[in-house]
Every structure is written in C-alpha cells, then in structure tokens.
PDB file of C-alpha atoms and ligand atoms in Angstrom:
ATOM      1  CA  UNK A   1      64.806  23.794 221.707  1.00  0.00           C
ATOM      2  CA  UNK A   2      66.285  26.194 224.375  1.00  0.00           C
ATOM      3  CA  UNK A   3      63.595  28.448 225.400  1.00  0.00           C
ATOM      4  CA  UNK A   4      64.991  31.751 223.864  1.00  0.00           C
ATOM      5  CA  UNK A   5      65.111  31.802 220.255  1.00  0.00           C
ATOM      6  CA  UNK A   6      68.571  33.314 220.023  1.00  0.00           C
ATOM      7  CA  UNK A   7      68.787  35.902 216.777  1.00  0.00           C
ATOM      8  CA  UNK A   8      73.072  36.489 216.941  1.00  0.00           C
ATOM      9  CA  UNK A   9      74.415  39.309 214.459  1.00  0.00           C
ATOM     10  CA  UNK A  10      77.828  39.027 212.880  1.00  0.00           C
ATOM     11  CA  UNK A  11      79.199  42.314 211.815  1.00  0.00           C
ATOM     12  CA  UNK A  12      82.303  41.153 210.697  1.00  0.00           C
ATOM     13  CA  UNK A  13      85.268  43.681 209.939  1.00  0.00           C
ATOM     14  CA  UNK A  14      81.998  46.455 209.701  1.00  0.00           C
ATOM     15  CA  UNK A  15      81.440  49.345 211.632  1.00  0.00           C
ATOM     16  CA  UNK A  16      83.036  52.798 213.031  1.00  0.00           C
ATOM     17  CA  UNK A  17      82.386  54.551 216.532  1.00  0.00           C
ATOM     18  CA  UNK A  18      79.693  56.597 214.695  1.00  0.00           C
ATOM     19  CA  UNK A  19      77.594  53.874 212.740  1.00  0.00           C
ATOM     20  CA  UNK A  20      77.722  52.012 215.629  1.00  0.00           C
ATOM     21  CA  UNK A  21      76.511  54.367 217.796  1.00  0.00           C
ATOM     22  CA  UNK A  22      73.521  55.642 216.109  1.00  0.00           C
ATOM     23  CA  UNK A  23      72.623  51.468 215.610  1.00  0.00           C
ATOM     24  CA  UNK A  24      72.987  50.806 219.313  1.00  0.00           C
ATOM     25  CA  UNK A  25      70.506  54.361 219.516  1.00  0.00           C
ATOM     26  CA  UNK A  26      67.782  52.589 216.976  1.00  0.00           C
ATOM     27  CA  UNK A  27      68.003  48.982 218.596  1.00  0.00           C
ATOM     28  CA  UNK A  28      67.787  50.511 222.599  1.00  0.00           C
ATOM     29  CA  UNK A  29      64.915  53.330 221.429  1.00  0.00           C
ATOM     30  CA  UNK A  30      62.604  50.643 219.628  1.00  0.00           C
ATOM     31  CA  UNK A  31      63.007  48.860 222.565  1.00  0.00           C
ATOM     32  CA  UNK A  32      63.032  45.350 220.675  1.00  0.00           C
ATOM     33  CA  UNK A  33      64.631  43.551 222.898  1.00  0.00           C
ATOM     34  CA  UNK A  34      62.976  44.207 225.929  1.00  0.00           C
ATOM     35  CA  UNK A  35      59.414  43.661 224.211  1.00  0.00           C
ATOM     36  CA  UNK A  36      60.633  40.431 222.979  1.00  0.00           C
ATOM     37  CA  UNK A  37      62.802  39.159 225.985  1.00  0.00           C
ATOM     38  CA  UNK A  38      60.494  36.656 226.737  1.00  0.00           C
ATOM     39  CA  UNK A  39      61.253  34.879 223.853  1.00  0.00           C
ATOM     40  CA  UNK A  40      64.291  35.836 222.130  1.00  0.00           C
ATOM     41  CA  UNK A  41      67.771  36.879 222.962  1.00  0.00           C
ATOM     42  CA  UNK A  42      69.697  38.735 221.042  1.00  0.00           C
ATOM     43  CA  UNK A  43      73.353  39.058 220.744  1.00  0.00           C
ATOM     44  CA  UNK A  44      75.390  41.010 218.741  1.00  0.00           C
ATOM     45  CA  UNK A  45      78.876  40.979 217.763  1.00  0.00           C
ATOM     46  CA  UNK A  46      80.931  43.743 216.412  1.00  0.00           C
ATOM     47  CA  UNK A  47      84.764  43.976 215.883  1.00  0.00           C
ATOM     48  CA  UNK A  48      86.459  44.108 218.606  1.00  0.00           C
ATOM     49  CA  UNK A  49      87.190  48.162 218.417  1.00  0.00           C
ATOM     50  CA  UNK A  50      83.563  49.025 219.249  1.00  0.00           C
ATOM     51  CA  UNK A  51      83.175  46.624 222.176  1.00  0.00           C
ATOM     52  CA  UNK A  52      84.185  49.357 225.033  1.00  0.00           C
ATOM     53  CA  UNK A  53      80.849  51.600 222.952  1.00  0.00           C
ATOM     54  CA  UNK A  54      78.604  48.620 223.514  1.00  0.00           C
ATOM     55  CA  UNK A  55      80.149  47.834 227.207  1.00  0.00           C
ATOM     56  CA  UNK A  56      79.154  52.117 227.408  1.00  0.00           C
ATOM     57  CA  UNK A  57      75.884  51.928 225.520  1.00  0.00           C
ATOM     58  CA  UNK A  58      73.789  48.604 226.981  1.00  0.00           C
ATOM     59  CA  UNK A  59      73.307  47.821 229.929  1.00  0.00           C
ATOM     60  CA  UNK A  60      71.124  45.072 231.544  1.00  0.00           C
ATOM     61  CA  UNK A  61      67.864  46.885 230.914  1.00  0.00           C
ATOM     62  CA  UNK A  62      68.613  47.418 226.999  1.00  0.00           C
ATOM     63  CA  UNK A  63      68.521  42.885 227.221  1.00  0.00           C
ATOM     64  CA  UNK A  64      70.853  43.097 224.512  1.00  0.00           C
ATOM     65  CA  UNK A  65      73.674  41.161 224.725  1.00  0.00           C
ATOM     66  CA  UNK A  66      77.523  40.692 222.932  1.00  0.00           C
ATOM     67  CA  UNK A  67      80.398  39.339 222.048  1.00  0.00           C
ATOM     68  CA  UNK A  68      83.367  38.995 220.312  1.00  0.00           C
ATOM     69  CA  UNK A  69      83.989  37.289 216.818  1.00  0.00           C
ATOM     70  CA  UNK A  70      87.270  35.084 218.068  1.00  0.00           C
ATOM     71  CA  UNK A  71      89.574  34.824 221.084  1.00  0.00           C
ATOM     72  CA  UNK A  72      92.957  33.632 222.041  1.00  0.00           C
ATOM     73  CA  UNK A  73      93.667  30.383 223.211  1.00  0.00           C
ATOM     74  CA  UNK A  74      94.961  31.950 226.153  1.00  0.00           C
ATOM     75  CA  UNK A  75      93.367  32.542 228.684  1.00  0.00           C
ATOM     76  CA  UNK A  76      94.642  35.612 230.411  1.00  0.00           C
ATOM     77  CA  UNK A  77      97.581  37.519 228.795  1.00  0.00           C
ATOM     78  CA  UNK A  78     100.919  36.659 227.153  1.00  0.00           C
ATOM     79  CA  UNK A  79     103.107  37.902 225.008  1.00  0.00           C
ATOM     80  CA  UNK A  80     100.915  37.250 221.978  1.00  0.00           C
ATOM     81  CA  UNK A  81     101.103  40.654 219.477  1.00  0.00           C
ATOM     82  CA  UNK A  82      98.052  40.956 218.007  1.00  0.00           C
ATOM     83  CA  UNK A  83      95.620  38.392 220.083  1.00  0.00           C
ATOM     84  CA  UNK A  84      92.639  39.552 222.365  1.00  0.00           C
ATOM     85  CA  UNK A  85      92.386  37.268 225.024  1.00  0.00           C
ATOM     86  CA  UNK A  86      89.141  35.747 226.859  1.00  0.00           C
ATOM     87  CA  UNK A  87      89.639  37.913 230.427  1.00  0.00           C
ATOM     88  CA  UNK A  88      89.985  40.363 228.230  1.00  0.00           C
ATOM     89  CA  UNK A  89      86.608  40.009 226.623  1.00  0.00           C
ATOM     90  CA  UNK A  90      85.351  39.374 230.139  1.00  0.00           C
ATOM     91  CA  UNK A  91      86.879  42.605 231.311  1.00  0.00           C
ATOM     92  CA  UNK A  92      84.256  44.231 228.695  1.00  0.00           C
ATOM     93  CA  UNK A  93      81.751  42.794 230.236  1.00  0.00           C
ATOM     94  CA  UNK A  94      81.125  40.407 226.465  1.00  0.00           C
ATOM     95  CA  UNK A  95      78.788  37.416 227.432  1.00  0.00           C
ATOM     96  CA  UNK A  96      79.393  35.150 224.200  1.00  0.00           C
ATOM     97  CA  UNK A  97      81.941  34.813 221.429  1.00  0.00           C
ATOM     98  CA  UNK A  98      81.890  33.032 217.938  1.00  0.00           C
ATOM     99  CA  UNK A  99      84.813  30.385 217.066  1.00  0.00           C
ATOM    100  CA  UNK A 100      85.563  29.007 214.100  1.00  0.00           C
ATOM    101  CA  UNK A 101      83.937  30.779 211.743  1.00  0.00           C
ATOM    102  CA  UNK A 102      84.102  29.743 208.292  1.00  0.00           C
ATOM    103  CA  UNK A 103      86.203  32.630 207.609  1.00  0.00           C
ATOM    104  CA  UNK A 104      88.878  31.891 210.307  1.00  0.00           C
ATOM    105  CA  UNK A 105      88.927  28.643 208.944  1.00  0.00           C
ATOM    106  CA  UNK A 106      89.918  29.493 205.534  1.00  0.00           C
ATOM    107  CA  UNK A 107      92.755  31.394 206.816  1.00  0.00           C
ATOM    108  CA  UNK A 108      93.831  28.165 208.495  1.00  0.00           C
ATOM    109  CA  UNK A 109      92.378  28.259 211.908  1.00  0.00           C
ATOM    110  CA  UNK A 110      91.659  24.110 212.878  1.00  0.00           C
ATOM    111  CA  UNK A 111      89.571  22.717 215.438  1.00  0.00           C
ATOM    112  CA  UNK A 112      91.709  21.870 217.944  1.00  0.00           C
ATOM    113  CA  UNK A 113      92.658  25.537 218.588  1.00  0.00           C
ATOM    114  CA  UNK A 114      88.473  26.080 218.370  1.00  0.00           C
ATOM    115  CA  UNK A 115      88.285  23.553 221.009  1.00  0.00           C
ATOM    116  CA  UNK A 116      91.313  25.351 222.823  1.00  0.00           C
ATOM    117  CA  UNK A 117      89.919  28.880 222.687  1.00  0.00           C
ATOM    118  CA  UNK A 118      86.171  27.597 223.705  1.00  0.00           C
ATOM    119  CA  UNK A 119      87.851  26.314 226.882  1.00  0.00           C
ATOM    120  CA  UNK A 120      89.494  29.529 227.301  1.00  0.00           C
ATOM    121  CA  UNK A 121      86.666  31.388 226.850  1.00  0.00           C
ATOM    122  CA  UNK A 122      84.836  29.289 229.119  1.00  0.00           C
ATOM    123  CA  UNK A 123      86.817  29.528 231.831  1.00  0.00           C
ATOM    124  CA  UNK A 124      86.356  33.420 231.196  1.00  0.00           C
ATOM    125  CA  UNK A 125      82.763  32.828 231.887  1.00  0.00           C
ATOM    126  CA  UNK A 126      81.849  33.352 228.096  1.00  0.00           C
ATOM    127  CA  UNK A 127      79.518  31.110 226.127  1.00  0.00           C
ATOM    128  CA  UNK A 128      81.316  29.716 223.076  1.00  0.00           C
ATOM    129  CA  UNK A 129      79.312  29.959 219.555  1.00  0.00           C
ATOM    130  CA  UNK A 130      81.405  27.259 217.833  1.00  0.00           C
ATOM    131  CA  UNK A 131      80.863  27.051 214.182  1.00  0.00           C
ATOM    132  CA  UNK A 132      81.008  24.361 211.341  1.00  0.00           C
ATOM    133  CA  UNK A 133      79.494  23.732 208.088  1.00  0.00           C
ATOM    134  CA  UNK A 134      80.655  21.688 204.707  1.00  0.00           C
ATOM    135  CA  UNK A 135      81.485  23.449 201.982  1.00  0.00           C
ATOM    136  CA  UNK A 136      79.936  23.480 198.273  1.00  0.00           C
ATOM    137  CA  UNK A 137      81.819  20.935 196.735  1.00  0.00           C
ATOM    138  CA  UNK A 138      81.589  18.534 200.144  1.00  0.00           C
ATOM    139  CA  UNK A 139      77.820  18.838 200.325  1.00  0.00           C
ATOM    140  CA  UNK A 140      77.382  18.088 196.207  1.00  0.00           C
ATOM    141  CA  UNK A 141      79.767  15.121 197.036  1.00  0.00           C
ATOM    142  CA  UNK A 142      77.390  13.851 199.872  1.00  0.00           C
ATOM    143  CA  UNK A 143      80.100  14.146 202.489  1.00  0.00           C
ATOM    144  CA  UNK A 144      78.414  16.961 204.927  1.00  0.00           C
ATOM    145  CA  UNK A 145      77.631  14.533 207.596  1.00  0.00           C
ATOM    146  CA  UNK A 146      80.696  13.249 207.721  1.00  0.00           C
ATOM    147  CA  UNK A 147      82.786  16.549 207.193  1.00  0.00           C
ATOM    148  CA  UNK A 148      80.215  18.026 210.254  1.00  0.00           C
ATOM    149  CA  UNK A 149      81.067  14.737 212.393  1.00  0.00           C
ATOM    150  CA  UNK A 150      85.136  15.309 211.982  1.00  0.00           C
ATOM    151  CA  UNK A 151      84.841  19.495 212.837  1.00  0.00           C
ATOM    152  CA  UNK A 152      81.828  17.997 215.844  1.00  0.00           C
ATOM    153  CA  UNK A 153      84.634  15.402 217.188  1.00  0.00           C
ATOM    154  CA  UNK A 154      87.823  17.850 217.076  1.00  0.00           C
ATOM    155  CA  UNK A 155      86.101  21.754 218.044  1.00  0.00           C
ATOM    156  CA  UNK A 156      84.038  20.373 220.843  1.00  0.00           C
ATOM    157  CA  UNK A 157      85.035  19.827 224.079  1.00  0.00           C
ATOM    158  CA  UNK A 158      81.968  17.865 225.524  1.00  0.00           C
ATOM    159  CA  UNK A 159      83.773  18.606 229.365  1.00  0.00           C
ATOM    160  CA  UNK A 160      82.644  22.963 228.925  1.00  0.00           C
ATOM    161  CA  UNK A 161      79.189  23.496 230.962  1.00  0.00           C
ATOM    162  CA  UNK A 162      77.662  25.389 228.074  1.00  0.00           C
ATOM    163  CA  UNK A 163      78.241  25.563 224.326  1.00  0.00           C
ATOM    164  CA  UNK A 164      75.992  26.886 221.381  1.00  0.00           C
ATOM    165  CA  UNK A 165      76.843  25.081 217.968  1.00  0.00           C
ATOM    166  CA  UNK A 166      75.728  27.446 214.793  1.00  0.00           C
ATOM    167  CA  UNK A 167      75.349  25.306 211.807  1.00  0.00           C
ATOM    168  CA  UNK A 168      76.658  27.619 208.656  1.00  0.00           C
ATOM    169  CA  UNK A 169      76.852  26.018 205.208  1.00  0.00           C
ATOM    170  CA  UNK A 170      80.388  27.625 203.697  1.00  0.00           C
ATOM    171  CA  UNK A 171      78.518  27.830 200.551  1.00  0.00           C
ATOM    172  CA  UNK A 172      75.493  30.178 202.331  1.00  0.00           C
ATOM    173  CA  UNK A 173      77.237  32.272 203.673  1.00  0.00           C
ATOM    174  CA  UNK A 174      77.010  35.747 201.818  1.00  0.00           C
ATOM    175  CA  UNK A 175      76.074  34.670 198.730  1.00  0.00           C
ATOM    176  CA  UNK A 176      72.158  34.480 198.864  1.00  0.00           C
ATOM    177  CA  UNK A 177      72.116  30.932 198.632  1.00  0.00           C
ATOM    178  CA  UNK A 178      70.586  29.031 201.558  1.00  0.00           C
ATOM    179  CA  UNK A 179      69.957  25.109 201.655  1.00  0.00           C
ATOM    180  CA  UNK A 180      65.950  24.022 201.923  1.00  0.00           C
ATOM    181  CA  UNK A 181      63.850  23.967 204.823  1.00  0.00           C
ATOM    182  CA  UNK A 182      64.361  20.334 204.900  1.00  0.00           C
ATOM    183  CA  UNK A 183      68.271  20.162 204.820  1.00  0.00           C
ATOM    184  CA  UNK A 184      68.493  22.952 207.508  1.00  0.00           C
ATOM    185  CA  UNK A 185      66.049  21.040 209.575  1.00  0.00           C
ATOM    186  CA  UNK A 186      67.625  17.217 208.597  1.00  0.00           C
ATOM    187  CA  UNK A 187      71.291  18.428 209.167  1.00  0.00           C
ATOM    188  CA  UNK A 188      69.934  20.129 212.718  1.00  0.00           C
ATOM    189  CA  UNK A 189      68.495  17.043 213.856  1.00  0.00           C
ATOM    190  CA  UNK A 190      71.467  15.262 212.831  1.00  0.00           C
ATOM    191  CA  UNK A 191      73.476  16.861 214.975  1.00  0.00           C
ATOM    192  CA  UNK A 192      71.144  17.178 217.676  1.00  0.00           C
ATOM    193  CA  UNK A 193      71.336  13.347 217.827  1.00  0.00           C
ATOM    194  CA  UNK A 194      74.876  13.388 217.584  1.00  0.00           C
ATOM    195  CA  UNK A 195      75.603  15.085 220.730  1.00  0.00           C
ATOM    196  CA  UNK A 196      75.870  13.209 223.825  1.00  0.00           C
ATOM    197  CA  UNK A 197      72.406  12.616 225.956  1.00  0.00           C
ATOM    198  CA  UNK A 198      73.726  15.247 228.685  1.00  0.00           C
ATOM    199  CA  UNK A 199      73.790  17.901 225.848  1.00  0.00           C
ATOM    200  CA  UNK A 200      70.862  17.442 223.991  1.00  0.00           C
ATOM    201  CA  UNK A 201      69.840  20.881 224.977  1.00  0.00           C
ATOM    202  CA  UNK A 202      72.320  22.899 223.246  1.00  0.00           C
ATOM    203  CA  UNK A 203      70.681  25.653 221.492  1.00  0.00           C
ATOM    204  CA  UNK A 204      72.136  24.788 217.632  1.00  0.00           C
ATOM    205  CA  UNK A 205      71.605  27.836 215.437  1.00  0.00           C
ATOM    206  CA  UNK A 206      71.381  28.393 211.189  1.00  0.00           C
ATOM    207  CA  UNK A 207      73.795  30.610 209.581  1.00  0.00           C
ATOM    208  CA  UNK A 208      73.997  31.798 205.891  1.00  0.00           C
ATOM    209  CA  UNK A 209      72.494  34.337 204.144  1.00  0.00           C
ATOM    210  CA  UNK A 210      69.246  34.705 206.816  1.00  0.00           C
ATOM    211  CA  UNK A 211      67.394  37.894 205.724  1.00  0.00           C
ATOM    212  CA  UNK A 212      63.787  38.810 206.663  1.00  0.00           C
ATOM    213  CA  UNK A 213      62.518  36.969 203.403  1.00  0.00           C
ATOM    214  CA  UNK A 214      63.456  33.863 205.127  1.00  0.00           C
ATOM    215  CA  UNK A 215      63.683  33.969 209.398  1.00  0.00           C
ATOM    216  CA  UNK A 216      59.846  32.427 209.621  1.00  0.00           C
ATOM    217  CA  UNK A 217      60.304  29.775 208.046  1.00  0.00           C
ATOM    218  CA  UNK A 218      63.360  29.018 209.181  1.00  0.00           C
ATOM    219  CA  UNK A 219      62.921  29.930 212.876  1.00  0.00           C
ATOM    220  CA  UNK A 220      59.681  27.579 212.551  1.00  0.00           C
ATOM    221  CA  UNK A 221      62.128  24.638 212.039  1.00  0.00           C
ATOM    222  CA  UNK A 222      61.714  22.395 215.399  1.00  0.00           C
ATOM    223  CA  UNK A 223      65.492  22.029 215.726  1.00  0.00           C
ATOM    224  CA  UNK A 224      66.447  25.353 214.751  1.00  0.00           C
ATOM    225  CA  UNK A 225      67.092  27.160 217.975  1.00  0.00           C
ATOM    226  CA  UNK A 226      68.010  30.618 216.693  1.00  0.00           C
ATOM    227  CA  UNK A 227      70.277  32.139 213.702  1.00  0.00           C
ATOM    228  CA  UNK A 228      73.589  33.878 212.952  1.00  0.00           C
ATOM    229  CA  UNK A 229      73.029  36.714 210.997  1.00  0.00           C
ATOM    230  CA  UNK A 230      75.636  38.189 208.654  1.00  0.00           C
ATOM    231  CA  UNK A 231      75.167  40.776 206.148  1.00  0.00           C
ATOM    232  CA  UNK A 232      71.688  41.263 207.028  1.00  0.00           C
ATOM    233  CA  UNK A 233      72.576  42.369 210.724  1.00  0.00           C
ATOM    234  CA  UNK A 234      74.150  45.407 209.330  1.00  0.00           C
ATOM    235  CA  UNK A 235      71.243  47.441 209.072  1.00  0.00           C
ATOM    236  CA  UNK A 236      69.659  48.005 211.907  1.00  0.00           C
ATOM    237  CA  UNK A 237      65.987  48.216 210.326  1.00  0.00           C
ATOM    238  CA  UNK A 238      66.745  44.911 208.072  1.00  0.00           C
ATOM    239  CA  UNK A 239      67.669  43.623 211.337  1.00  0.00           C
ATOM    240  CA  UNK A 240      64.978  44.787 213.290  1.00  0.00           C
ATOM    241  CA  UNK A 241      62.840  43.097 210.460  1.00  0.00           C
ATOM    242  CA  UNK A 242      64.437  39.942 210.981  1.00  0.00           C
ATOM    243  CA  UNK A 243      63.457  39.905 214.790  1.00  0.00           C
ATOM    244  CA  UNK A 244      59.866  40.791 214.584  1.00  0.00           C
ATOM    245  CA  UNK A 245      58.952  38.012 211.950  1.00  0.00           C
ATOM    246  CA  UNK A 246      60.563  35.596 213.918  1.00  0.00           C
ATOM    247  CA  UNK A 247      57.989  36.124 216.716  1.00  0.00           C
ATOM    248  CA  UNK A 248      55.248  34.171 215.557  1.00  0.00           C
ATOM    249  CA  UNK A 249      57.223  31.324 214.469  1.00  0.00           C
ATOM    250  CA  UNK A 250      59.277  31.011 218.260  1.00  0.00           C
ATOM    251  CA  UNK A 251      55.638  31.994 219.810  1.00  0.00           C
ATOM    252  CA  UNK A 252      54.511  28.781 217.998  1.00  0.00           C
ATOM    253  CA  UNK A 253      57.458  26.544 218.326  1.00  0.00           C
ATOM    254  CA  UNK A 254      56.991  27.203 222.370  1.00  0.00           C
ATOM    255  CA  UNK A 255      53.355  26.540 222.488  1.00  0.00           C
ATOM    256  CA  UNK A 256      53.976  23.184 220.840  1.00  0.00           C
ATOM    257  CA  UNK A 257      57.104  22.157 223.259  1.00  0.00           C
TER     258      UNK A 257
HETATM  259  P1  LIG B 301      75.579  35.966 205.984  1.00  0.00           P
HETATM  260  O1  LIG B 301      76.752  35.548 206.992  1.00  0.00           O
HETATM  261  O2  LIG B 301      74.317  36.106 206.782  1.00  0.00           O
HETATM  262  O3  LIG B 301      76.040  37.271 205.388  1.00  0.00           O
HETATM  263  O4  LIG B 301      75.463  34.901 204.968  1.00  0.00           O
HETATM  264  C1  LIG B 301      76.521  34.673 208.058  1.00  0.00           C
HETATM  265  C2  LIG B 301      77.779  34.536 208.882  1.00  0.00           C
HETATM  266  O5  LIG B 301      78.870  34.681 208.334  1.00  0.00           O
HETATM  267  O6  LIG B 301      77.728  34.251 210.087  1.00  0.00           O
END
C-alpha cells in the first residue's frame, strides 16, 4: 500500500454554506488531521457550491484536503453551460476529484469520457479518483472481474503520472450492504495485479456503505489502501469515528510493510 491510508468523504448533492461551515469548524478544532497526518490523509469532497468555503476555511496547516465530485472533459473553458472545468477546480486550489462514480454512470456517463476528464484533470495538476464496481446482478452472475477489467481497460489512461482507483460495488453503495472481508480484499488484489508493473503502487480504495462498524476491518485489508465514504461522511462525529478506528489497523498494516 501507499503509505497514507487515504479516508475520502463523498457528500454528494449534501450540504449548505452553514452545515458546512460549522463541519469544517469540528474537523479543524479536533485537530484530526493533523494528529493523524502521519498516517492518513484525508480528503473531502463537497458539491461544488461550497468549494470557495473550503478554499476559505483550510489551509495547509488544517492537512485536510479536497476535491470535486466530477469535471469537464475540458480542460480550460468553453462554451459548455453547465460544466465546471479542471483549471477551474485548480483555480480553488482542489487537489483531487472523483470520476465515474456509480451515480454518473447511471445517468450515462462511459469510460472513455472518465478517461477524458482524468486527463483533463491531470493536466490541471489534480489527482483523479476514478471509480468502478459491478453491479448486483453482474456480481450474482460471476461476471465482476470481467465487468471491472472492461471499465479498468476503457477509464484508465495508464500514460497520467498519478491515479487512485476506488473500488465501489454498485450494489454497496447506500444500502448497508457491503461484500466480505474476503471479496473486498480478493477483488483488490485482483486489480492490483491487473495494473501494469510501473503502477503497482496506486493507492486502490473500498467504497460502499463504510461506517465506523466496519473501517478496522476493512482498513486492515493488505490491499485496501484507504476508503470512499458516502453517507457516513455526513456527520462530522460519525466521520470523525470512522478516522480514529482506522488508526490501529493503518498503524499495523505499516509496521508489517
Ligand atoms: P455510501 O456511498 O458510503 O453511502 O455507501 C459511497 C459512495 O457513493 O462513494
């Protein structure tokens, strides 16, 4: 594994100037982050409306970090109604964004604009979180490898310095269900070895339904190199939670590498 456990949270279409203030007050006064830094990074990504408050609110010293939940395929700007484009993520000083999330995909985003965005985004100086995952009726049907090897072949392009893949089971994802320890682990490995030698390194996380019930054991997983946090992310003391138990688990996981 990379040697920051990386604990992401997904806000989805959550959160007004207010709520997200008095969060960003909670996370920076507890001082998490910085107590942790040696071990974890954490990144959090709002809608796009409260990303000049976070730009405001953190600054190096808080060592939290964020992002943006898509981006245009463009990189700069264009007469695209509607789109935010990379630079202007950059211009807010965002470090990271998520593509293809299940939830784009279902409204018909593909992987080759994924793979067209993460080079955007790239170029932008952002680190791409590009997301797959099978859905329920794929993984009863025994086809997850193969559906994870088709979004692998057409989202990623292998050419970008740095990528993060999160690994997010359609069927996990808000509904409480997670797979076991031992298909989160398999299906991380798998794709571990699926990636090229030269990027063997990428820091692959979990997604679906992570609460604080479940981040030790998952975060123990060897190949499990951090987690994308939905619903759970939302409140700031669940989250909070979430990052404390994971300590001992990444405190073991980096004695052992
Ligand atoms: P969840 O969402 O934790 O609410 O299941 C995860 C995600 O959508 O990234």
């Amino acid at each position: 594994m990379e040697k920051k456990f990386i604990i992401a949270g997904n806000w989805k279409m959550f959160g007004t100037q207010d709520s997200a203030k008095s969060y960003l007050e909670t996370m920076v006064s507890s001082n998490i982050a910085n107590e942790l830094s040696d071990y974890t990074q954490i990144i959090l990504f709002p809608p796009y409306t409260l990303l000049p408050l976070f730009q405001e609110k953190l600054t190096s010293q808080t060592n939290l970090y964020y992002g943006a939940q898509d981006c245009d395929t463009e990189l700069e700007f264009g007469a695209q109604t509607g789109q935010i484009s990379a630079k202007m993520l950059e211009d807010l000083n965002c470090r990271y964004v998520i593509l293809g999330h299940s939830e784009r995909r279902q409204r018909g985003e593909t992987s080759e604009q994924v793979k067209d965005k993460s080079s955007a985004a790239s170029q932008a100086g952002l680190t791409p979180i590009i997301c797959i995952g099978e859905n329920e009726e794929q993984r009863k049907s025994g086809q997850t490898f193969d559906i994870l090897k088709d979004q692998l072949d057409r989202s990623l392009d292998l050419s970008l310095d740095k990528f993060i893949i999160a690994y997010e089971p359609v069927w996990a994802i808000g509904t409480g269900l997670t797979p076991t320890l031992e298909q989160i682990q398999e299906t991380h490995a798998w794709i571990r070895s699926y990636l090229p030698q030269e990027k063997a390194n990428t820091a692959l996380l979990y997604g679906g339904s992570v609460k604080k019930d479940n981040i030790s054991e998952i975060a123990s997983l060897q190949d499990v190199g951090g987690v994308l946090v939905g619903g759970a992310s939302l409140d700031v003391d669940h989250f909070k939670e979430i990052i404390v138990r994971s300590k001992q688990s990444v405190e073991k996981k980096i004695k052992v590498c």
